[in-house]
PDB file of C-alpha atoms in Angstrom:
ATOM      1  CA  MET A1469     -26.088   4.185   6.976  1.00 60.00           C
ATOM      2  CA  SER A1470     -22.725   2.473   7.522  1.00 75.00           C
ATOM      3  CA  ARG A1471     -20.109   4.453   9.448  1.00 84.00           C
ATOM      4  CA  MET A1472     -16.941   5.949   8.036  1.00 90.00           C
ATOM      5  CA  GLU A1473     -13.857   3.844   8.785  1.00 94.00           C
ATOM      6  CA  PHE A1474     -10.482   5.113   9.892  1.00 95.00           C
ATOM      7  CA  GLY A1475      -7.012   3.682   9.596  1.00 97.00           C
ATOM      8  CA  ALA A1476      -3.371   4.681   9.814  1.00 97.00           C
ATOM      9  CA  PHE A1477      -1.010   4.690   6.834  1.00 96.00           C
ATOM     10  CA  LEU A1478       2.724   4.944   7.580  1.00 92.00           C
ATOM     11  CA  ALA A1479       5.816   4.208   5.514  1.00 85.00           C
ATOM     12  CA  PRO A1480       6.830   4.614   8.384  1.00 85.00           C
ATOM     13  CA  HIS A1481       9.446   7.405   8.274  1.00 84.00           C
ATOM     14  CA  HIS A1482      12.268   7.496  10.771  1.00 86.00           C
ATOM     15  CA  PRO A1483      15.141  10.027  10.548  1.00 83.00           C
ATOM     16  CA  ILE A1484      18.459   8.526   9.641  1.00 84.00           C
ATOM     17  CA  GLY A1485      20.612   7.834  12.694  1.00 86.00           C
ATOM     18  CA  GLU A1486      17.928   6.400  14.969  1.00 90.00           C
ATOM     19  CA  ASN A1487      18.297   2.819  16.240  1.00 95.00           C
ATOM     20  CA  PRO A1488      16.556   0.622  13.661  1.00 95.00           C
ATOM     21  CA  THR A1489      15.863  -2.213  16.097  1.00 97.00           C
ATOM     22  CA  LEU A1490      14.065   0.183  18.369  1.00 97.00           C
ATOM     23  CA  GLN A1491      12.226   1.678  15.369  1.00 95.00           C
ATOM     24  CA  PHE A1492      10.789  -1.721  14.482  1.00 97.00           C
ATOM     25  CA  ARG A1493       9.776  -2.349  18.072  1.00 98.00           C
ATOM     26  CA  SER A1494       8.189   1.047  18.438  1.00 97.00           C
ATOM     27  CA  ASP A1495       6.256   0.652  15.190  1.00 97.00           C
ATOM     28  CA  LEU A1496       4.872  -2.709  16.275  1.00 98.00           C
ATOM     29  CA  GLU A1497       3.784  -1.293  19.605  1.00 98.00           C
ATOM     30  CA  PHE A1498       2.120   1.554  17.734  1.00 97.00           C
ATOM     31  CA  VAL A1499       0.025  -0.894  15.711  1.00 98.00           C
ATOM     32  CA  SER A1500      -1.058  -2.605  18.932  1.00 99.00           C
ATOM     33  CA  HIS A1501      -2.054   0.770  20.371  1.00 98.00           C
ATOM     34  CA  LEU A1502      -4.132   1.507  17.263  1.00 98.00           C
ATOM     35  CA  ASP A1503      -5.887  -1.820  17.715  1.00 99.00           C
ATOM     36  CA  ARG A1504      -6.721  -1.006  21.295  1.00 98.00           C
ATOM     37  CA  LEU A1505      -8.074   2.446  20.260  1.00 97.00           C
ATOM     38  CA  GLY A1506     -10.414   0.850  17.760  1.00 97.00           C
ATOM     39  CA  PHE A1507      -8.845   1.901  14.475  1.00 98.00           C
ATOM     40  CA  ASP A1508     -10.094  -0.184  11.547  1.00 98.00           C
ATOM     41  CA  GLU A1509      -6.867  -0.592   9.503  1.00 99.00           C
ATOM     42  CA  PHE A1510      -3.117  -0.183   9.553  1.00 99.00           C
ATOM     43  CA  TRP A1511      -1.010   0.058   6.418  1.00 98.00           C
ATOM     44  CA  CYS A1512       2.758   0.045   5.887  1.00 98.00           C
ATOM     45  CA  GLY A1513       4.821  -0.077   2.691  1.00 96.00           C
ATOM     46  CA  GLU A1514       7.864  -1.491   0.942  1.00 97.00           C
ATOM     47  CA  HIS A1515      10.987   0.652   0.528  1.00 94.00           C
ATOM     48  CA  HIS A1516      14.633  -0.135  -0.108  1.00 94.00           C
ATOM     49  CA  SER A1517      16.893   2.879  -0.558  1.00 90.00           C
ATOM     50  CA  THR A1518      16.438   6.168   1.281  1.00 86.00           C
ATOM     51  CA  GLY A1519      17.339   5.072   4.818  1.00 86.00           C
ATOM     52  CA  TRP A1520      14.212   6.731   6.203  1.00 86.00           C
ATOM     53  CA  GLU A1521      11.734   3.941   5.360  1.00 90.00           C
ATOM     54  CA  ILE A1522      13.335   0.746   6.586  1.00 92.00           C
ATOM     55  CA  ILE A1523      10.561  -1.810   6.136  1.00 96.00           C
ATOM     56  CA  ALA A1524      11.642  -3.857   3.127  1.00 96.00           C
ATOM     57  CA  SER A1525       8.904  -6.503   3.558  1.00 98.00           C
ATOM     58  CA  PRO A1526       5.535  -5.198   4.748  1.00 98.00           C
ATOM     59  CA  GLU A1527       4.211  -8.786   4.813  1.00 99.00           C
ATOM     60  CA  MET A1528       6.834  -9.756   7.371  1.00 98.00           C
ATOM     61  CA  PHE A1529       6.160  -6.676   9.502  1.00 98.00           C
ATOM     62  CA  LEU A1530       2.363  -7.134   9.390  1.00 99.00           C
ATOM     63  CA  ALA A1531       2.691 -10.831  10.306  1.00 99.00           C
ATOM     64  CA  ALA A1532       4.548  -9.773  13.447  1.00 99.00           C
ATOM     65  CA  ALA A1533       1.926  -7.085  14.144  1.00 99.00           C
ATOM     66  CA  GLY A1534      -0.801  -9.625  13.808  1.00 99.00           C
ATOM     67  CA  GLU A1535       0.582 -11.568  16.794  1.00 98.00           C
ATOM     68  CA  ASN A1536      -0.117  -8.659  19.167  1.00 97.00           C
ATOM     69  CA  THR A1537      -3.392  -7.378  17.721  1.00 99.00           C
ATOM     70  CA  ALA A1538      -6.899  -8.789  17.734  1.00 98.00           C
ATOM     71  CA  ARG A1539      -9.145  -7.055  15.256  1.00 98.00           C
ATOM     72  CA  ILE A1540      -7.408  -4.342  13.250  1.00 99.00           C
ATOM     73  CA  LYS A1541      -7.002  -5.130   9.541  1.00 99.00           C
ATOM     74  CA  LEU A1542      -3.443  -5.101   8.209  1.00 99.00           C
ATOM     75  CA  GLY A1543      -2.691  -3.812   4.740  1.00 99.00           C
ATOM     76  CA  THR A1544       0.404  -3.763   2.545  1.00 99.00           C
ATOM     77  CA  GLY A1545       0.703  -0.134   1.567  1.00 96.00           C
ATOM     78  CA  VAL A1546       2.128  -1.128  -0.818  1.00 96.00           C
ATOM     79  CA  VAL A1547       3.902  -4.098  -2.294  1.00 98.00           C
ATOM     80  CA  SER A1548       5.874  -2.890  -5.352  1.00 98.00           C
ATOM     81  CA  LEU A1549       4.791  -5.584  -7.802  1.00 99.00           C
ATOM     82  CA  PRO A1550       7.387  -5.050 -10.519  1.00 98.00           C
ATOM     83  CA  TYR A1551      10.108  -5.997  -8.006  1.00 98.00           C
ATOM     84  CA  HIS A1552       8.702  -9.504  -7.400  1.00 98.00           C
ATOM     85  CA  HIS A1553       7.544 -12.655  -9.158  1.00 99.00           C
ATOM     86  CA  PRO A1554       3.703 -12.547  -8.941  1.00 99.00           C
ATOM     87  CA  PHE A1555       3.455 -16.151  -7.795  1.00 99.00           C
ATOM     88  CA  LEU A1556       5.641 -15.419  -4.739  1.00 99.00           C
ATOM     89  CA  VAL A1557       3.632 -12.295  -3.957  1.00 99.00           C
ATOM     90  CA  ALA A1558       0.433 -14.302  -4.059  1.00 99.00           C
ATOM     91  CA  GLN A1559       1.840 -16.934  -1.750  1.00 99.00           C
ATOM     92  CA  SER A1560       3.102 -14.323   0.721  1.00 99.00           C
ATOM     93  CA  MET A1561      -0.318 -12.672   0.921  1.00 99.00           C
ATOM     94  CA  VAL A1562      -2.043 -16.018   1.394  1.00 99.00           C
ATOM     95  CA  GLN A1563       0.275 -16.845   4.267  1.00 99.00           C
ATOM     96  CA  LEU A1564      -0.204 -13.386   5.772  1.00 99.00           C
ATOM     97  CA  ASP A1565      -3.999 -13.774   5.625  1.00 99.00           C
ATOM     98  CA  HIS A1566      -3.801 -17.082   7.531  1.00 99.00           C
ATOM     99  CA  MET A1567      -1.287 -15.812  10.065  1.00 99.00           C
ATOM    100  CA  THR A1568      -3.479 -12.752  10.853  1.00 99.00           C
ATOM    101  CA  ASN A1569      -6.674 -14.847  10.992  1.00 99.00           C
ATOM    102  CA  GLY A1570      -8.168 -13.300   7.880  1.00 99.00           C
ATOM    103  CA  ARG A1571      -7.217  -9.646   8.463  1.00 99.00           C
ATOM    104  CA  ALA A1572      -4.917  -9.027   5.483  1.00 99.00           C
ATOM    105  CA  ILE A1573      -5.514  -6.412   2.749  1.00 99.00           C
ATOM    106  CA  PHE A1574      -3.409  -6.582  -0.385  1.00 99.00           C
ATOM    107  CA  GLY A1575      -2.322  -3.174  -1.538  1.00 99.00           C
ATOM    108  CA  SER A1576      -0.032  -2.868  -4.552  1.00 98.00           C
ATOM    109  CA  GLY A1577       1.810  -0.205  -6.499  1.00 98.00           C
ATOM    110  CA  PRO A1578       4.395   0.142  -9.262  1.00 97.00           C
ATOM    111  CA  GLY A1579       7.156   1.256  -6.848  1.00 94.00           C
ATOM    112  CA  ALA A1580       7.200   4.589  -5.056  1.00 82.00           C
ATOM    113  CA  LEU A1581      10.853   5.578  -5.121  1.00 88.00           C
ATOM    114  CA  ALA A1582      12.895   6.161  -8.226  1.00 89.00           C
ATOM    115  CA  SER A1583      15.985   5.195  -6.217  1.00 90.00           C
ATOM    116  CA  ASP A1584      14.513   1.749  -5.514  1.00 93.00           C
ATOM    117  CA  ALA A1585      14.026   1.092  -9.227  1.00 96.00           C
ATOM    118  CA  TYR A1586      17.474   2.401 -10.030  1.00 95.00           C
ATOM    119  CA  THR A1587      19.066   0.153  -7.374  1.00 95.00           C
ATOM    120  CA  LEU A1588      17.311  -2.864  -8.900  1.00 96.00           C
ATOM    121  CA  GLY A1589      18.276  -1.884 -12.436  1.00 97.00           C
ATOM    122  CA  MET A1590      14.706  -1.450 -13.595  1.00 97.00           C
ATOM    123  CA  ASP A1591      13.397   0.827 -16.338  1.00 97.00           C
ATOM    124  CA  PRO A1592      10.881   3.221 -14.693  1.00 96.00           C
ATOM    125  CA  MET A1593       8.820   3.245 -17.890  1.00 96.00           C
ATOM    126  CA  THR A1594       7.956  -0.444 -17.474  1.00 98.00           C
ATOM    127  CA  LEU A1595       6.773  -0.350 -13.892  1.00 98.00           C
ATOM    128  CA  ARG A1596       3.072   0.554 -14.274  1.00 97.00           C
ATOM    129  CA  ASP A1597       2.550  -2.014 -17.043  1.00 98.00           C
ATOM    130  CA  ARG A1598       4.213  -4.692 -14.948  1.00 98.00           C
ATOM    131  CA  GLN A1599       1.996  -3.870 -12.004  1.00 98.00           C
ATOM    132  CA  ASP A1600      -1.052  -4.212 -14.272  1.00 99.00           C
ATOM    133  CA  GLU A1601       0.123  -7.564 -15.575  1.00 99.00           C
ATOM    134  CA  ALA A1602       1.013  -8.856 -12.112  1.00 99.00           C
ATOM    135  CA  ILE A1603      -2.383  -7.943 -10.666  1.00 99.00           C
ATOM    136  CA  GLY A1604      -4.195  -9.935 -13.317  1.00 98.00           C
ATOM    137  CA  VAL A1605      -2.049 -13.013 -12.669  1.00 99.00           C
ATOM    138  CA  ILE A1606      -2.305 -12.745  -8.903  1.00 99.00           C
ATOM    139  CA  ARG A1607      -6.086 -12.435  -9.030  1.00 98.00           C
ATOM    140  CA  LYS A1608      -6.229 -15.567 -11.192  1.00 98.00           C
ATOM    141  CA  LEU A1609      -4.007 -17.437  -8.744  1.00 99.00           C
ATOM    142  CA  LEU A1610      -6.073 -16.386  -5.713  1.00 98.00           C
ATOM    143  CA  ARG A1611      -9.260 -17.559  -7.341  1.00 97.00           C
ATOM    144  CA  GLY A1612      -7.891 -21.082  -7.276  1.00 96.00           C
ATOM    145  CA  ASP A1613      -8.427 -21.683 -10.998  1.00 90.00           C
ATOM    146  CA  GLU A1614      -7.051 -24.689 -12.784  1.00 96.00           C
ATOM    147  CA  ARG A1615      -3.310 -24.872 -13.324  1.00 98.00           C
ATOM    148  CA  PHE A1616      -2.092 -22.533 -16.080  1.00 98.00           C
ATOM    149  CA  ASN A1617       1.006 -21.464 -17.937  1.00 99.00           C
ATOM    150  CA  TYR A1618       2.013 -17.885 -18.456  1.00 99.00           C
ATOM    151  CA  ASP A1619       4.895 -16.342 -20.350  1.00 99.00           C
ATOM    152  CA  SER A1620       5.918 -12.745 -19.837  1.00 99.00           C
ATOM    153  CA  ASP A1621       9.012 -10.750 -20.710  1.00 98.00           C
ATOM    154  CA  TRP A1622       9.855 -10.653 -17.012  1.00 98.00           C
ATOM    155  CA  PHE A1623       8.446 -13.788 -15.412  1.00 99.00           C
ATOM    156  CA  THR A1624       7.237 -17.324 -16.321  1.00 99.00           C
ATOM    157  CA  LEU A1625       4.698 -19.710 -14.805  1.00 99.00           C
ATOM    158  CA  ARG A1626       4.424 -23.402 -15.541  1.00 99.00           C
ATOM    159  CA  GLU A1627       1.321 -25.336 -14.448  1.00 98.00           C
ATOM    160  CA  ALA A1628       0.840 -22.759 -11.755  1.00 99.00           C
ATOM    161  CA  LYS A1629      -1.637 -23.223  -8.924  1.00 98.00           C
ATOM    162  CA  LEU A1630      -1.400 -22.039  -5.325  1.00 99.00           C
ATOM    163  CA  GLN A1631      -1.093 -24.857  -2.763  1.00 97.00           C
ATOM    164  CA  LEU A1632      -3.135 -22.777  -0.296  1.00 98.00           C
ATOM    165  CA  LEU A1633      -5.833 -20.136  -0.817  1.00 98.00           C
ATOM    166  CA  PRO A1634      -6.506 -17.160   1.465  1.00 99.00           C
ATOM    167  CA  LEU A1635      -8.541 -17.568   4.628  1.00 99.00           C
ATOM    168  CA  GLN A1636     -10.858 -14.782   3.454  1.00 98.00           C
ATOM    169  CA  GLU A1637     -13.162 -15.819   0.623  1.00 96.00           C
ATOM    170  CA  ASN A1638     -12.343 -12.593  -1.178  1.00 96.00           C
ATOM    171  CA  LEU A1639      -8.985 -11.140  -0.117  1.00 98.00           C
ATOM    172  CA  PRO A1640      -9.406  -7.341  -0.374  1.00 98.00           C
ATOM    173  CA  PHE A1641      -7.261  -5.651  -3.054  1.00 98.00           C
ATOM    174  CA  ALA A1642      -6.281  -1.980  -3.295  1.00 99.00           C
ATOM    175  CA  VAL A1643      -4.226  -0.111  -5.894  1.00 98.00           C
ATOM    176  CA  ALA A1644      -2.163   2.935  -4.985  1.00 97.00           C
ATOM    177  CA  SER A1645      -3.152   6.144  -6.697  1.00 95.00           C
ATOM    178  CA  MET A1646      -1.162   9.369  -6.889  1.00 91.00           C
ATOM    179  CA  ILE A1647      -2.182  12.427  -8.910  1.00 90.00           C
ATOM    180  CA  SER A1648      -2.317  11.072 -12.455  1.00 91.00           C
ATOM    181  CA  PRO A1649      -5.323   8.927 -13.558  1.00 94.00           C
ATOM    182  CA  SER A1650      -3.223   5.780 -13.977  1.00 96.00           C
ATOM    183  CA  GLY A1651      -3.819   4.297 -10.491  1.00 96.00           C
ATOM    184  CA  MET A1652      -7.587   4.966 -10.575  1.00 97.00           C
ATOM    185  CA  THR A1653      -7.799   3.504 -14.100  1.00 98.00           C
ATOM    186  CA  LEU A1654      -5.923   0.379 -13.018  1.00 98.00           C
ATOM    187  CA  ALA A1655      -8.225  -0.067 -10.037  1.00 98.00           C
ATOM    188  CA  GLY A1656     -11.238   0.165 -12.298  1.00 98.00           C
ATOM    189  CA  LYS A1657      -9.805  -2.279 -14.798  1.00 98.00           C
ATOM    190  CA  HIS A1658      -9.313  -4.942 -12.145  1.00 98.00           C
ATOM    191  CA  GLY A1659     -12.270  -4.007  -9.908  1.00 98.00           C
ATOM    192  CA  THR A1660     -10.155  -3.322  -6.816  1.00 98.00           C
ATOM    193  CA  GLY A1661     -10.165  -0.823  -3.998  1.00 98.00           C
ATOM    194  CA  ILE A1662      -8.092   2.350  -4.155  1.00 98.00           C
ATOM    195  CA  LEU A1663      -5.503   3.871  -1.805  1.00 97.00           C
ATOM    196  CA  SER A1664      -5.148   7.555  -2.683  1.00 95.00           C
ATOM    197  CA  ILE A1665      -1.650   8.341  -1.436  1.00 91.00           C
ATOM    198  CA  GLY A1666      -1.292  11.473  -3.610  1.00 82.00           C
ATOM    199  CA  SER A1667      -3.881  13.241  -1.492  1.00 77.00           C
ATOM    200  CA  MET A1668      -1.135  14.074   1.003  1.00 74.00           C
ATOM    201  CA  SER A1669      -0.046  16.857  -1.326  1.00 78.00           C
ATOM    202  CA  LYS A1670      -1.876  19.989  -2.316  1.00 81.00           C
ATOM    203  CA  ALA A1671      -1.971  18.938  -5.976  1.00 84.00           C
ATOM    204  CA  GLY A1672      -3.298  15.503  -4.963  1.00 84.00           C
ATOM    205  CA  LEU A1673      -6.106  16.998  -2.922  1.00 86.00           C
ATOM    206  CA  GLN A1674      -7.120  19.235  -5.827  1.00 88.00           C
ATOM    207  CA  ALA A1675      -7.243  16.205  -8.132  1.00 88.00           C
ATOM    208  CA  LEU A1676      -9.540  14.120  -5.948  1.00 90.00           C
ATOM    209  CA  PRO A1677     -12.907  15.506  -7.160  1.00 90.00           C
ATOM    210  CA  THR A1678     -12.281  14.310 -10.720  1.00 91.00           C
ATOM    211  CA  GLN A1679     -10.443  11.047 -10.056  1.00 94.00           C
ATOM    212  CA  TRP A1680     -13.368   8.734  -9.267  1.00 95.00           C
ATOM    213  CA  SER A1681     -14.677   9.013 -12.820  1.00 96.00           C
ATOM    214  CA  PHE A1682     -11.453   7.402 -14.168  1.00 97.00           C
ATOM    215  CA  ALA A1683     -12.070   4.359 -12.023  1.00 98.00           C
ATOM    216  CA  GLU A1684     -15.724   4.101 -12.974  1.00 97.00           C
ATOM    217  CA  ASP A1685     -15.000   4.484 -16.690  1.00 98.00           C
ATOM    218  CA  ALA A1686     -12.293   1.756 -16.647  1.00 98.00           C
ATOM    219  CA  ALA A1687     -14.506  -0.546 -14.586  1.00 98.00           C
ATOM    220  CA  LYS A1688     -17.363  -0.178 -17.074  1.00 98.00           C
ATOM    221  CA  GLU A1689     -15.027  -0.803 -20.006  1.00 98.00           C
ATOM    222  CA  HIS A1690     -13.776  -4.058 -18.459  1.00 98.00           C
ATOM    223  CA  GLY A1691     -17.088  -5.283 -17.002  1.00 98.00           C
ATOM    224  CA  ASN A1692     -16.216  -4.589 -13.346  1.00 97.00           C
ATOM    225  CA  ILE A1693     -17.741  -2.570 -10.533  1.00 95.00           C
ATOM    226  CA  VAL A1694     -15.897  -0.163  -8.180  1.00 97.00           C
ATOM    227  CA  ASN A1695     -17.351   0.837  -4.829  1.00 96.00           C
ATOM    228  CA  ARG A1696     -16.651   4.186  -3.125  1.00 94.00           C
ATOM    229  CA  ARG A1697     -16.516   2.361   0.215  1.00 95.00           C
ATOM    230  CA  ASP A1698     -13.310   0.761  -1.029  1.00 97.00           C
ATOM    231  CA  TRP A1699     -11.711   4.163  -1.721  1.00 96.00           C
ATOM    232  CA  ARG A1700      -9.255   5.093   0.967  1.00 97.00           C
ATOM    233  CA  ILE A1701      -8.052   8.701   1.208  1.00 95.00           C
ATOM    234  CA  VAL A1702      -4.666   9.210   2.900  1.00 94.00           C
ATOM    235  CA  MET A1703      -4.110  12.553   4.602  1.00 90.00           C
ATOM    236  CA  PHE A1704      -1.920  14.060   7.287  1.00 86.00           C
ATOM    237  CA  TRP A1705      -3.642  14.198  10.704  1.00 87.00           C
ATOM    238  CA  HIS A1706      -2.592  15.288  14.171  1.00 86.00           C
ATOM    239  CA  ILE A1707      -5.222  15.447  16.892  1.00 86.00           C
ATOM    240  CA  ALA A1708      -5.020  17.726  19.947  1.00 91.00           C
ATOM    241  CA  GLU A1709      -7.434  19.640  22.197  1.00 95.00           C
ATOM    242  CA  THR A1710      -7.324  22.713  19.956  1.00 96.00           C
ATOM    243  CA  ARG A1711      -6.333  23.578  16.396  1.00 94.00           C
ATOM    244  CA  GLU A1712      -3.543  25.840  17.730  1.00 93.00           C
ATOM    245  CA  GLN A1713      -2.125  23.098  19.933  1.00 93.00           C
ATOM    246  CA  ALA A1714      -2.254  20.577  17.109  1.00 92.00           C
ATOM    247  CA  ARG A1715      -0.329  22.889  14.774  1.00 90.00           C
ATOM    248  CA  LYS A1716       2.278  23.598  17.475  1.00 89.00           C
ATOM    249  CA  GLU A1717       2.845  19.917  18.270  1.00 88.00           C
ATOM    250  CA  ALA A1718       3.065  18.886  14.619  1.00 86.00           C
ATOM    251  CA  ARG A1719       5.245  21.719  13.386  1.00 86.00           C
ATOM    252  CA  ASP A1720       8.696  20.422  14.349  1.00 77.00           C
ATOM    253  CA  GLY A1721       8.150  16.923  13.046  1.00 74.00           C
ATOM    254  CA  LEU A1722       6.515  18.190   9.799  1.00 77.00           C
ATOM    255  CA  TYR A1723       9.320  20.636   9.135  1.00 74.00           C
ATOM    256  CA  ARG A1724      11.918  17.921   9.686  1.00 73.00           C
ATOM    257  CA  TRP A1725      10.085  15.537   7.360  1.00 69.00           C
ATOM    258  CA  ARG A1726       9.723  18.272   4.763  1.00 71.00           C
ATOM    259  CA  ASN A1727      13.275  19.584   4.932  1.00 68.00           C
ATOM    260  CA  GLU A1728      15.359  16.481   5.661  1.00 72.00           C
ATOM    261  CA  TYR A1729      13.346  13.798   3.826  1.00 68.00           C
ATOM    262  CA  THR A1730      11.318  15.396   1.064  1.00 68.00           C
ATOM    263  CA  ALA A1731      13.816  18.108   0.078  1.00 65.00           C
ATOM    264  CA  GLY A1732      17.091  16.743   1.480  1.00 63.00           C
ATOM    265  CA  THR A1733      16.734  13.053   0.591  1.00 65.00           C
ATOM    266  CA  LEU A1734      14.247  12.865  -2.297  1.00 66.00           C
ATOM    267  CA  MET A1735      15.351  16.258  -3.692  1.00 64.00           C
ATOM    268  CA  GLN A1736      11.751  17.222  -4.231  1.00 68.00           C
ATOM    269  CA  VAL A1737      11.822  20.940  -3.680  1.00 59.00           C
ATOM    270  CA  GLY A1738       8.502  22.778  -3.675  1.00 55.00           C
ATOM    271  CA  VAL A1739       6.331  19.677  -3.091  1.00 52.00           C
TER     272      VAL A1739
END
């Protein structure tokens, strides 16, 4: 029986007012520490507007992290596909895979923050469909198929073909999933892995037992296969000698994240 794998998923969050240069350096050192501890994966995401999550390009951050790590896999958690031309995303992931010696994982989403979409002047109702469309095009590009044209209402390709393919024969894909079935359904449609981010909330945890069926049904409909080993569940963890000590150590940081970020910045009261 294969062992369960463990990773770390961080935005990462840093309270407004901290030195951003030191934040980046601290986060890179943290990834190196995880590598030394034997963690299997590290994920970080793309954000643009709250001030708490200052990594705008996870590919750039992970390339830097790859220079000071040896074995840990490095995942984009996630690239917001509607914000980018799919050809450029594909090229960035190919470059990241080579720069990390074949350790890249491509995680994508429709965009996590409403404020990001607003800043970019994007209609939130179009984001999930654009992610779906972009994944299909990116997968075609990464297969190294013959040159092709593609016309969309938000991007165009002419005789498109990547000049370089990933180092890995099959670059791992993952789709972000929250509480609704849409993420699981999209993963099944394209036969990708899943990154269940919604499981960090009570409602998300309660939804997990029924979500896998959405991925399986969509995979069957589109002639694909999904594997539970490619299903990553994201949860809050803090490890200490005892349960009481862990709760005590985590309390202050969790309260600050809940009150200042979730309620104060995102205005999500009651989450």
